[in-house]
PDB file of C-alpha atoms in Angstrom:
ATOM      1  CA  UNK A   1    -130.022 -20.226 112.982  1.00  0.00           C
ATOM      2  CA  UNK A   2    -128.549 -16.971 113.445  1.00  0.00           C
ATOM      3  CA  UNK A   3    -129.225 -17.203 117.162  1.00  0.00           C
ATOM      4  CA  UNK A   4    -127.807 -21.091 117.338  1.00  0.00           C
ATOM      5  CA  UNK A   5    -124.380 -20.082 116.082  1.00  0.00           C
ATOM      6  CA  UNK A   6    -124.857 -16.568 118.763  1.00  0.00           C
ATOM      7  CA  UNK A   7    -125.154 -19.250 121.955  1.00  0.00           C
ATOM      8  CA  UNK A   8    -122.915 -21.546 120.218  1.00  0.00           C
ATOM      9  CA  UNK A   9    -119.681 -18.989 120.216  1.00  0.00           C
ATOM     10  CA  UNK A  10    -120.636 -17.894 123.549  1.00  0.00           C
ATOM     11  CA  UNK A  11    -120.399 -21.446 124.908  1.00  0.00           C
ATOM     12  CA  UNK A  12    -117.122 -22.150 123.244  1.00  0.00           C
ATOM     13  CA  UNK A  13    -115.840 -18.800 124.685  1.00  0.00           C
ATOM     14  CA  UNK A  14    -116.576 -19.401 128.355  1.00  0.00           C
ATOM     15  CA  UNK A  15    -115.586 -23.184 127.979  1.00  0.00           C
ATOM     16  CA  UNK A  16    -111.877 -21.392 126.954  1.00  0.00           C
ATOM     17  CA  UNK A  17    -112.031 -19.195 129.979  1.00  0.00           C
ATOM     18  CA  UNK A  18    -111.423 -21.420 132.871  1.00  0.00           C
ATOM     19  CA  UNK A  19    -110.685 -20.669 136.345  1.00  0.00           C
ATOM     20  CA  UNK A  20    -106.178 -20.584 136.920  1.00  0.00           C
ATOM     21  CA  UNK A  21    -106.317 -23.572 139.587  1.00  0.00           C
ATOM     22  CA  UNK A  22    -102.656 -23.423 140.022  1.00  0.00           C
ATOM     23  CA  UNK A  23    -102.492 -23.580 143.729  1.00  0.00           C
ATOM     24  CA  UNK A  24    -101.575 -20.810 145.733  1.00  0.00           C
ATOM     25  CA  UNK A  25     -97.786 -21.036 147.688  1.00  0.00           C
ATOM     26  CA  UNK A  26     -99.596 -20.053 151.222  1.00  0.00           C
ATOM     27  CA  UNK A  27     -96.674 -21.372 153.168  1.00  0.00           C
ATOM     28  CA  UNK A  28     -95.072 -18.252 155.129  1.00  0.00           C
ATOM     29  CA  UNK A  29     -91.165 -18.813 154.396  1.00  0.00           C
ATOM     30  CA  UNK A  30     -87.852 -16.943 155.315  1.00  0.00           C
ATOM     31  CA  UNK A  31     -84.735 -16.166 153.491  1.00  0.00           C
ATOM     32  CA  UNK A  32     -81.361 -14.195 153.112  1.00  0.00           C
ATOM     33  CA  UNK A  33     -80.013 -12.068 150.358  1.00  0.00           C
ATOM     34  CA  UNK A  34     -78.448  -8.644 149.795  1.00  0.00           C
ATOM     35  CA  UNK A  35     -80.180  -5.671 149.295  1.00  0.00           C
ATOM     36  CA  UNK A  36     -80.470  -6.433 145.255  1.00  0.00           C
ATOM     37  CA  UNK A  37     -81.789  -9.932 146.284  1.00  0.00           C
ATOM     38  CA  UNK A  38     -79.002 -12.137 145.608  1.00  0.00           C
ATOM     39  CA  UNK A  39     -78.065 -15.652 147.202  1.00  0.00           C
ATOM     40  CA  UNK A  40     -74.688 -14.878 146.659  1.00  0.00           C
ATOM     41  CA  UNK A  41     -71.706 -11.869 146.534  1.00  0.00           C
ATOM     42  CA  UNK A  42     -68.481 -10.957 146.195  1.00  0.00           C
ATOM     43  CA  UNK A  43     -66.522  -8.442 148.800  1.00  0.00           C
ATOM     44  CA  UNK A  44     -62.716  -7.322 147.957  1.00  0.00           C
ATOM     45  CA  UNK A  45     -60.310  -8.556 150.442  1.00  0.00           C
ATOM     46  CA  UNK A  46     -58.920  -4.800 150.042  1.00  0.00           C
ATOM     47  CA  UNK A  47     -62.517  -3.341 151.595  1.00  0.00           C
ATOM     48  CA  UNK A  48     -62.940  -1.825 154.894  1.00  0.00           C
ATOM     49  CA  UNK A  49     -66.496  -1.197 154.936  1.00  0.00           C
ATOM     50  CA  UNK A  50     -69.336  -2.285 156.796  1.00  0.00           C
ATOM     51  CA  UNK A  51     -72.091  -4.555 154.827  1.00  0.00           C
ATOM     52  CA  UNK A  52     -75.862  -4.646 155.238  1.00  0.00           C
ATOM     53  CA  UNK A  53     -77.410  -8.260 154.216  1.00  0.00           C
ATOM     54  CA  UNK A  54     -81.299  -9.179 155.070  1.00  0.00           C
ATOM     55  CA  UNK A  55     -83.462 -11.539 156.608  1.00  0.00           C
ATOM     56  CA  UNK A  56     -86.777 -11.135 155.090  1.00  0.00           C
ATOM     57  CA  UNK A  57     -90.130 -12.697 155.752  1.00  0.00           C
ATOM     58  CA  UNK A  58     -93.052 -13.615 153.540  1.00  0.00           C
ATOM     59  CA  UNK A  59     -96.055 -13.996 155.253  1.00  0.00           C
ATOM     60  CA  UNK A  60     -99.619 -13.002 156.077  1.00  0.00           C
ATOM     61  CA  UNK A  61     -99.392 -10.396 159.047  1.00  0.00           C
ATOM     62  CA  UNK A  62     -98.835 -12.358 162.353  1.00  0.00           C
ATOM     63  CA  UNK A  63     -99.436 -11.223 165.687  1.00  0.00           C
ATOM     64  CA  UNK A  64     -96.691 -12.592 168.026  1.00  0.00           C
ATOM     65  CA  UNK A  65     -92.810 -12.255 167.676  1.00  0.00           C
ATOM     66  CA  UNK A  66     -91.096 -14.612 164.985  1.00  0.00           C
ATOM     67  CA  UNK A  67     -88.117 -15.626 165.704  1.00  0.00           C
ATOM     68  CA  UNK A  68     -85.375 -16.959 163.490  1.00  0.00           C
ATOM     69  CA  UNK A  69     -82.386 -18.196 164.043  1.00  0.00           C
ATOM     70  CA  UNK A  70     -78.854 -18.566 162.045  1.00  0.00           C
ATOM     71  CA  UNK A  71     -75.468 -19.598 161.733  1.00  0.00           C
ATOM     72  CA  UNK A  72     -72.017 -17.917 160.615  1.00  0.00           C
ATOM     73  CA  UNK A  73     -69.564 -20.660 159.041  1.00  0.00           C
ATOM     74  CA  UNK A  74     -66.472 -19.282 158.221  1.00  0.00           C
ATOM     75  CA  UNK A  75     -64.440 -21.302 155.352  1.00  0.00           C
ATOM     76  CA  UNK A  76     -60.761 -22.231 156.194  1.00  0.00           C
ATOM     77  CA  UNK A  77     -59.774 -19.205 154.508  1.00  0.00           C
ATOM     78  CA  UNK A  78     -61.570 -16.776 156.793  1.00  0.00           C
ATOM     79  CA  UNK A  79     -61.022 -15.417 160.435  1.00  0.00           C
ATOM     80  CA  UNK A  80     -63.235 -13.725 162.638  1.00  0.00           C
ATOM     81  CA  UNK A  81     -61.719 -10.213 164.053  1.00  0.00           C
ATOM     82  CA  UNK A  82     -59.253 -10.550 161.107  1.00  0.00           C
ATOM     83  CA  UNK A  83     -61.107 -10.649 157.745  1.00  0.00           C
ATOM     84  CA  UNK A  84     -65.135  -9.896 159.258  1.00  0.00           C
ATOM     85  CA  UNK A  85     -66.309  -9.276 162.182  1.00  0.00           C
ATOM     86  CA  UNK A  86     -70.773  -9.753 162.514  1.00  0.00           C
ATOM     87  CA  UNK A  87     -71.897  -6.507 164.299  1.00  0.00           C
ATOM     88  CA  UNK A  88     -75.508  -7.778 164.618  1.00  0.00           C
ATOM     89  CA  UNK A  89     -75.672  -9.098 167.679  1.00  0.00           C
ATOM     90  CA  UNK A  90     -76.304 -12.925 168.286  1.00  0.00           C
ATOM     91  CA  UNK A  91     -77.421 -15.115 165.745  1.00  0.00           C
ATOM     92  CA  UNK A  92     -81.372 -14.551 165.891  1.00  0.00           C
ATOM     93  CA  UNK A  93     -83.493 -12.343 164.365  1.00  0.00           C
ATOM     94  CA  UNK A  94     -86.781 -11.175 165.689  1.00  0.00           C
ATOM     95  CA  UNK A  95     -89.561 -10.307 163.276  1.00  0.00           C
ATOM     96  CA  UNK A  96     -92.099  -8.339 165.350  1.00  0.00           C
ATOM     97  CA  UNK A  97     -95.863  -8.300 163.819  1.00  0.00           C
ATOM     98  CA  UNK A  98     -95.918  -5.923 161.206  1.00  0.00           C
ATOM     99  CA  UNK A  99     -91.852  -6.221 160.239  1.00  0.00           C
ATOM    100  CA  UNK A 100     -90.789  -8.677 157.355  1.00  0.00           C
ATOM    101  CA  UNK A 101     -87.375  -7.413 156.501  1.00  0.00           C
ATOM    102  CA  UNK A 102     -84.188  -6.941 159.269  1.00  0.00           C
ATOM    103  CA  UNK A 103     -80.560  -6.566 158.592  1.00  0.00           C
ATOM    104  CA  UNK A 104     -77.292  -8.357 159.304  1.00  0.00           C
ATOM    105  CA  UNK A 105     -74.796  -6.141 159.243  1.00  0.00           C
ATOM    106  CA  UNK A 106     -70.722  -7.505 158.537  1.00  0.00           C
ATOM    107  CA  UNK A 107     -68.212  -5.547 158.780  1.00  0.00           C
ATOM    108  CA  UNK A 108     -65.202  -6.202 156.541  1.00  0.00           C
ATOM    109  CA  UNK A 109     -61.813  -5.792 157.730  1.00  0.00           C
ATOM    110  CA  UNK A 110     -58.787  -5.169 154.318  1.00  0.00           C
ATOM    111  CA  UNK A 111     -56.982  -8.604 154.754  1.00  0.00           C
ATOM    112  CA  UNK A 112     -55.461 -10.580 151.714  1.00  0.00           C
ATOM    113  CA  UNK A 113     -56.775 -13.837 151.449  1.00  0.00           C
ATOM    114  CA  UNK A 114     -55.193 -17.227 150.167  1.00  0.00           C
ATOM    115  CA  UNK A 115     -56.442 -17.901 146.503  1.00  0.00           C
ATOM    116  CA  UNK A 116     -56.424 -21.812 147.668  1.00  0.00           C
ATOM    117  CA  UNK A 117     -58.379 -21.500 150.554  1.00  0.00           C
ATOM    118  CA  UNK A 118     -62.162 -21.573 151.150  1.00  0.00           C
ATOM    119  CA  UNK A 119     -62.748 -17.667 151.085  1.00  0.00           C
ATOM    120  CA  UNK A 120     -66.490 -18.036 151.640  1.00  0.00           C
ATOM    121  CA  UNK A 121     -68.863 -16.659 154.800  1.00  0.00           C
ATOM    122  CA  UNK A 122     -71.930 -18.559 154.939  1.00  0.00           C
ATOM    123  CA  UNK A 123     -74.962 -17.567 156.256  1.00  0.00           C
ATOM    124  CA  UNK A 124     -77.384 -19.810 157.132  1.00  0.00           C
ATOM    125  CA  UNK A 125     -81.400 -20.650 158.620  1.00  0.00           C
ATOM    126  CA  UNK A 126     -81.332 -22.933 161.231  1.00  0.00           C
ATOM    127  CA  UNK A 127     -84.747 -22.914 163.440  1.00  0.00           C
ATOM    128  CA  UNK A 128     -88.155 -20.602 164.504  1.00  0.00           C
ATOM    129  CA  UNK A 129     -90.274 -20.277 166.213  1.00  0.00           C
ATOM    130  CA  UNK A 130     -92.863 -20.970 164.065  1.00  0.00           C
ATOM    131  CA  UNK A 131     -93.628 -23.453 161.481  1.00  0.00           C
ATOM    132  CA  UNK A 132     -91.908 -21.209 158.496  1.00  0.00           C
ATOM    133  CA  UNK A 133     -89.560 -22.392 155.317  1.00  0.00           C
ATOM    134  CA  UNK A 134     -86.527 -21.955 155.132  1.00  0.00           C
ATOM    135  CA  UNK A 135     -85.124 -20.569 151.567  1.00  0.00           C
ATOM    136  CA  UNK A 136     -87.827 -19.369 148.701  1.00  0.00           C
ATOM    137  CA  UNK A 137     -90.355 -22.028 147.685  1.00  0.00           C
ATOM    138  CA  UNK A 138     -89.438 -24.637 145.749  1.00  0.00           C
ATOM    139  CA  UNK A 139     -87.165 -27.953 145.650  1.00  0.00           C
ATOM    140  CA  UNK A 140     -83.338 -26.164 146.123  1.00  0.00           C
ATOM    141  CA  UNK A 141     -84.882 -24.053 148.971  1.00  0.00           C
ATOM    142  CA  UNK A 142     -82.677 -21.158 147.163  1.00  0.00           C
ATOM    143  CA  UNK A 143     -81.662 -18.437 149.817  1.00  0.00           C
ATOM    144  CA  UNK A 144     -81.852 -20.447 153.221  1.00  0.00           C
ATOM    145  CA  UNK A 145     -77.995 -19.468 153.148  1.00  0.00           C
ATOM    146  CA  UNK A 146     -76.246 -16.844 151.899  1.00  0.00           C
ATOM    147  CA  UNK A 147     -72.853 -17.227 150.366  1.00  0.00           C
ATOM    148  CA  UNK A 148     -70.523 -14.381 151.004  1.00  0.00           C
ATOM    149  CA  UNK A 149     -66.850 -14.421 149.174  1.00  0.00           C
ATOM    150  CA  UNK A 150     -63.941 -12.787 149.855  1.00  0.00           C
ATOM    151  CA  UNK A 151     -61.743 -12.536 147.244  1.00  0.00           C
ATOM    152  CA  UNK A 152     -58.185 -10.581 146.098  1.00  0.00           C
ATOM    153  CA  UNK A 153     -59.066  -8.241 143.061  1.00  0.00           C
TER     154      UNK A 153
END
């Protein structure tokens, strides 16, 4: 009897124990954020200082060049040369094998902006090379753009 009840416990315990088959994300996918990880920030339209934002890859390693490209869209409130000016040059970023994270670098210029205007710097995925998502996994694709706001504090 003694030995019944053993074997039965042991049964029950390994039944509890299954096997996690939540599937693994095994997609390689791309996104943009600052350096804390955000989607989104605020620079003062007083600051005269140059910003570092990344591009960062998750993926197995590869062994050819990803490239991905982006665009820049400037609300009505913002001017190239007057409020920003992107020193990274073009609007594609190159992963080579072994490299997941690269910078986009903005300098910002001290220019008051208008409180009714569209003070926002987007930054956005576009295309690659390769067969990648854009954003972090997931419905809302969250960090495909970045969403950079100038304000007057």
């Amino acid at each position: 009897m003694r030995r019944f009840v053993y074997i039965f416990v042991l049964m029950a315990f390994a039944m509890s124990c299954q096997v996690d088959s939540t599937p693994l994300y095994d997609n390689p996918f791309v996104y943009l954020a600052t350096g804390e990880g955000a989607g989104s920030v605020i620079v003062g339209a007083d600051a005269d200082v140059v910003n570092t934002y990344y591009m960062m890859l998750s993926s197995k390693s590869f062994d050819e060049d990803i490239v991905v490209e982006y665009e820049a869209v400037a609300g009505s409130g913002l001017q190239e040369g007057v409020d920003y000016s992107i020193i990274t040059e073009g609007r594609s970023i190159r992963f080579l094998p072994g490299i997941f994270k690269m910078p986009i670098r903005i300098k910002w210029m001290p220019n008051e902006v208008g409180a009714d205007k569209d003070n926002t710097l987007r930054l956005r995925i576009t295309q690659s090379n390769v067969p990648l998502t854009y954003g972090l996994p997931g419905p809302d694709a969250r960090n495909r753009e970045l969403v950079i706001t100038k304000r007057n504090l």
